[in-house]
Amino acid sequence: MRELINLPNLLTGSRVILGGVFLFFVLQDVWPTAFWIFLVAAATDLIDGAVARLFDQKTQAGAILDGAADKILMSLGFVSLTAKGWLPLWLTVFVLLKDLMVTGGIVYFRIKKVALTYHASILSKSATFFQILTLSFALLNASFGVGDFVYGYDRLLAGLLTAMATIQYFYMGLGILRESQCAR
């Protein structure tokens, strides 16, 4: 239990709560507030990892919680902004399919009792960064009417990186599965 209660995990937990608050303001069309809440929630993703490394508080539970909090915030962001017409459906489908595949793979390996240590790949972290950027630009446009000043390139890059990370994780999962079958 002590492993769960530390500053990085509290920051991660706050991201889940902020995700719900963010969704409330999106559903109410209070875009500037939704924008700022999203930015604060996204910042906790950077801060919790830095604090965990700085104070040597990295834990397996924290890594799992961090991944879950990211998936919740990103899913809420993409689904709600797509439903409101600010993001394209194809991008939201990419993001959700990747998260479902990764989560499903982790659950499958746990059920099969395959040893698995979860580490986000650099490619996946890059995809998440551009997903956050894409959500931020869409929220900026919804909030302040700045228009699509990046001409959709944010969405294309986020989609491409998400697709590449999905393929990477698929092949990583196949490799883990092969290794576990060879070990038997």
Tab-separated table of C-alpha atoms in Angstrom:
chain	number	residue	atom	x	y	z
A	1	MET	CA	0.000	0.000	0.000
A	2	ARG	CA	2.896	2.326	0.768
A	3	GLU	CA	3.969	1.960	-2.858
A	4	LEU	CA	0.673	3.477	-3.996
A	5	ILE	CA	0.709	6.587	-1.828
A	6	ASN	CA	3.469	8.860	-3.030
A	7	LEU	CA	3.545	12.238	-4.779
A	8	PRO	CA	3.867	10.888	-8.341
A	9	ASN	CA	0.854	8.602	-7.858
A	10	LEU	CA	-1.166	11.419	-6.295
A	11	LEU	CA	-0.397	13.547	-9.355
A	12	THR	CA	-1.441	10.651	-11.575
A	13	GLY	CA	-4.681	10.298	-9.624
A	14	SER	CA	-5.345	13.999	-10.013
A	15	ARG	CA	-5.110	13.518	-13.800
A	16	VAL	CA	-8.028	11.064	-13.656
A	17	ILE	CA	-10.104	13.525	-11.602
A	18	LEU	CA	-9.160	16.415	-13.885
A	19	GLY	CA	-10.195	14.268	-16.860
A	20	GLY	CA	-13.709	14.065	-15.431
A	21	VAL	CA	-13.781	17.800	-14.751
A	22	PHE	CA	-12.491	18.440	-18.277
A	23	LEU	CA	-15.296	16.304	-19.727
A	24	PHE	CA	-17.894	18.191	-17.695
A	25	PHE	CA	-16.794	21.523	-19.179
A	26	VAL	CA	-16.580	20.111	-22.722
A	27	LEU	CA	-20.129	18.799	-22.432
A	28	GLN	CA	-21.223	22.253	-21.225
A	29	ASP	CA	-19.347	23.918	-24.148
A	30	VAL	CA	-17.272	25.961	-21.698
A	31	TRP	CA	-14.236	25.694	-23.921
A	32	PRO	CA	-11.695	28.050	-22.290
A	33	THR	CA	-12.113	26.299	-18.936
A	34	ALA	CA	-11.896	22.884	-20.628
A	35	PHE	CA	-8.719	24.028	-22.416
A	36	TRP	CA	-6.949	25.112	-19.217
A	37	ILE	CA	-8.041	22.045	-17.273
A	38	PHE	CA	-6.763	19.823	-20.068
A	39	LEU	CA	-3.401	21.615	-20.060
A	40	VAL	CA	-3.052	21.189	-16.291
A	41	ALA	CA	-4.023	17.509	-16.549
A	42	ALA	CA	-1.544	16.960	-19.397
A	43	ALA	CA	1.175	18.726	-17.388
A	44	THR	CA	0.708	16.252	-14.533
A	45	ASP	CA	1.801	13.542	-16.975
A	46	LEU	CA	5.182	15.240	-17.334
A	47	ILE	CA	5.474	16.194	-13.695
A	48	ASP	CA	4.594	12.809	-12.147
A	49	GLY	CA	7.304	11.031	-14.133
A	50	ALA	CA	9.904	13.682	-13.337
A	51	VAL	CA	9.068	13.592	-9.621
A	52	ALA	CA	9.181	9.777	-9.603
A	53	ARG	CA	12.659	9.795	-11.150
A	54	LEU	CA	13.950	12.717	-9.087
A	55	PHE	CA	12.861	11.267	-5.740
A	56	ASP	CA	13.407	7.620	-6.726
A	57	GLN	CA	9.713	6.814	-6.368
A	58	LYS	CA	9.267	4.826	-9.597
A	59	THR	CA	7.089	1.767	-8.999
A	60	GLN	CA	5.415	-0.859	-11.168
A	61	ALA	CA	2.054	0.198	-9.697
A	62	GLY	CA	2.822	3.795	-10.601
A	63	ALA	CA	3.640	2.811	-14.180
A	64	ILE	CA	0.316	0.977	-14.477
A	65	LEU	CA	-1.621	3.859	-12.890
A	66	ASP	CA	0.132	6.374	-15.144
A	67	GLY	CA	-0.779	4.390	-18.250
A	68	ALA	CA	-4.398	4.083	-17.118
A	69	ALA	CA	-4.643	7.808	-16.325
A	70	ASP	CA	-3.206	8.648	-19.758
A	71	LYS	CA	-5.696	6.374	-21.484
A	72	ILE	CA	-8.602	7.890	-19.559
A	73	LEU	CA	-7.609	11.493	-20.287
A	74	MET	CA	-6.808	10.852	-23.938
A	75	SER	CA	-9.956	8.791	-24.527
A	76	LEU	CA	-12.152	11.434	-22.911
A	77	GLY	CA	-10.432	14.124	-24.959
A	78	PHE	CA	-10.611	12.406	-28.324
A	79	VAL	CA	-14.131	11.025	-27.968
A	80	SER	CA	-15.618	14.276	-26.662
A	81	LEU	CA	-13.853	16.531	-29.180
A	82	THR	CA	-14.804	14.204	-32.035
A	83	ALA	CA	-18.419	14.134	-30.853
A	84	LYS	CA	-18.375	17.946	-30.760
A	85	GLY	CA	-16.925	18.134	-34.288
A	86	TRP	CA	-13.450	19.430	-33.435
A	87	LEU	CA	-11.486	16.310	-34.401
A	88	PRO	CA	-11.865	13.718	-37.178
A	89	LEU	CA	-13.337	10.311	-36.395
A	90	TRP	CA	-10.465	8.409	-38.039
A	91	LEU	CA	-7.949	9.817	-35.560
A	92	THR	CA	-10.095	8.956	-32.560
A	93	VAL	CA	-10.531	5.417	-33.901
A	94	PHE	CA	-6.723	5.075	-34.242
A	95	VAL	CA	-6.141	6.298	-30.691
A	96	LEU	CA	-8.830	4.076	-29.168
A	97	LEU	CA	-7.777	0.978	-31.133
A	98	LYS	CA	-4.160	1.364	-30.024
A	99	ASP	CA	-5.191	1.717	-26.390
A	100	LEU	CA	-7.577	-1.250	-26.632
A	101	MET	CA	-4.903	-3.385	-28.249
A	102	VAL	CA	-2.263	-2.529	-25.649
A	103	THR	CA	-4.644	-2.967	-22.718
A	104	GLY	CA	-6.028	-6.194	-24.173
A	105	GLY	CA	-2.511	-7.516	-24.682
A	106	ILE	CA	-1.529	-6.741	-21.108
A	107	VAL	CA	-4.669	-8.434	-19.776
A	108	TYR	CA	-4.090	-11.461	-22.035
A	109	PHE	CA	-0.488	-11.863	-20.850
A	110	ARG	CA	-1.577	-11.565	-17.210
A	111	ILE	CA	-4.258	-14.234	-17.695
A	112	LYS	CA	-1.720	-16.513	-19.385
A	113	LYS	CA	0.752	-15.732	-16.578
A	114	VAL	CA	3.348	-14.454	-19.015
A	115	ALA	CA	5.942	-12.288	-17.289
A	116	LEU	CA	5.552	-8.756	-18.506
A	117	THR	CA	7.123	-5.540	-17.372
A	118	TYR	CA	5.342	-2.561	-18.830
A	119	HIS	CA	7.418	0.197	-20.378
A	120	ALA	CA	6.089	2.683	-22.894
A	121	SER	CA	8.224	2.793	-26.030
A	122	ILE	CA	9.780	6.009	-27.319
A	123	LEU	CA	7.492	5.782	-30.337
A	124	SER	CA	4.429	5.461	-28.101
A	125	LYS	CA	5.568	8.391	-25.949
A	126	SER	CA	6.016	10.456	-29.119
A	127	ALA	CA	2.523	9.469	-30.277
A	128	THR	CA	1.093	10.482	-26.902
A	129	PHE	CA	2.930	13.827	-27.062
A	130	PHE	CA	1.447	14.589	-30.488
A	131	GLN	CA	-1.973	13.397	-29.369
A	132	ILE	CA	-1.779	15.888	-26.483
A	133	LEU	CA	-0.636	18.584	-28.914
A	134	THR	CA	-3.515	17.771	-31.279
A	135	LEU	CA	-6.053	17.906	-28.461
A	136	SER	CA	-4.537	21.173	-27.243
A	137	PHE	CA	-4.744	22.757	-30.712
A	138	ALA	CA	-8.365	21.618	-31.128
A	139	LEU	CA	-9.236	23.007	-27.692
A	140	LEU	CA	-7.405	26.241	-28.485
A	141	ASN	CA	-9.493	26.584	-31.632
A	142	ALA	CA	-12.731	25.719	-29.806
A	143	SER	CA	-11.882	28.147	-27.004
A	144	PHE	CA	-10.523	31.143	-28.849
A	145	GLY	CA	-11.413	30.638	-32.521
A	146	VAL	CA	-7.818	30.648	-33.733
A	147	GLY	CA	-8.594	28.362	-36.684
A	148	ASP	CA	-6.570	25.405	-37.867
A	149	PHE	CA	-3.273	27.249	-37.915
A	150	VAL	CA	-1.290	23.993	-38.264
A	151	TYR	CA	-3.359	22.935	-41.313
A	152	GLY	CA	-4.166	19.478	-39.922
A	153	TYR	CA	-0.532	18.389	-39.806
A	154	ASP	CA	-0.857	17.819	-36.063
A	155	ARG	CA	-3.629	15.300	-36.712
A	156	LEU	CA	-1.714	13.573	-39.496
A	157	LEU	CA	1.444	13.289	-37.393
A	158	ALA	CA	-0.479	12.092	-34.324
A	159	GLY	CA	-2.296	9.522	-36.479
A	160	LEU	CA	0.882	8.308	-38.164
A	161	LEU	CA	2.784	7.968	-34.881
A	162	THR	CA	-0.194	6.252	-33.240
A	163	ALA	CA	-0.435	3.755	-36.117
A	164	MET	CA	3.320	3.108	-35.964
A	165	ALA	CA	3.219	2.608	-32.182
A	166	THR	CA	0.298	0.209	-32.588
A	167	ILE	CA	2.259	-1.871	-35.090
A	168	GLN	CA	5.349	-1.760	-32.869
A	169	TYR	CA	3.415	-2.977	-29.823
A	170	PHE	CA	1.756	-5.699	-31.897
A	171	TYR	CA	5.146	-7.077	-32.946
A	172	MET	CA	6.526	-6.684	-29.416
A	173	GLY	CA	3.546	-8.680	-28.137
A	174	LEU	CA	4.139	-11.413	-30.718
A	175	GLY	CA	7.791	-11.577	-29.640
A	176	ILE	CA	6.847	-11.891	-25.969
A	177	LEU	CA	4.314	-14.578	-26.860
A	178	ARG	CA	6.900	-16.545	-28.884
A	179	GLU	CA	9.457	-16.302	-26.070
A	180	SER	CA	6.928	-17.505	-23.488
A	181	GLN	CA	5.960	-20.482	-25.672
A	182	CYS	CA	9.603	-21.402	-26.248
A	183	ALA	CA	10.281	-21.251	-22.505
A	184	ARG	CA	7.635	-23.908	-21.812
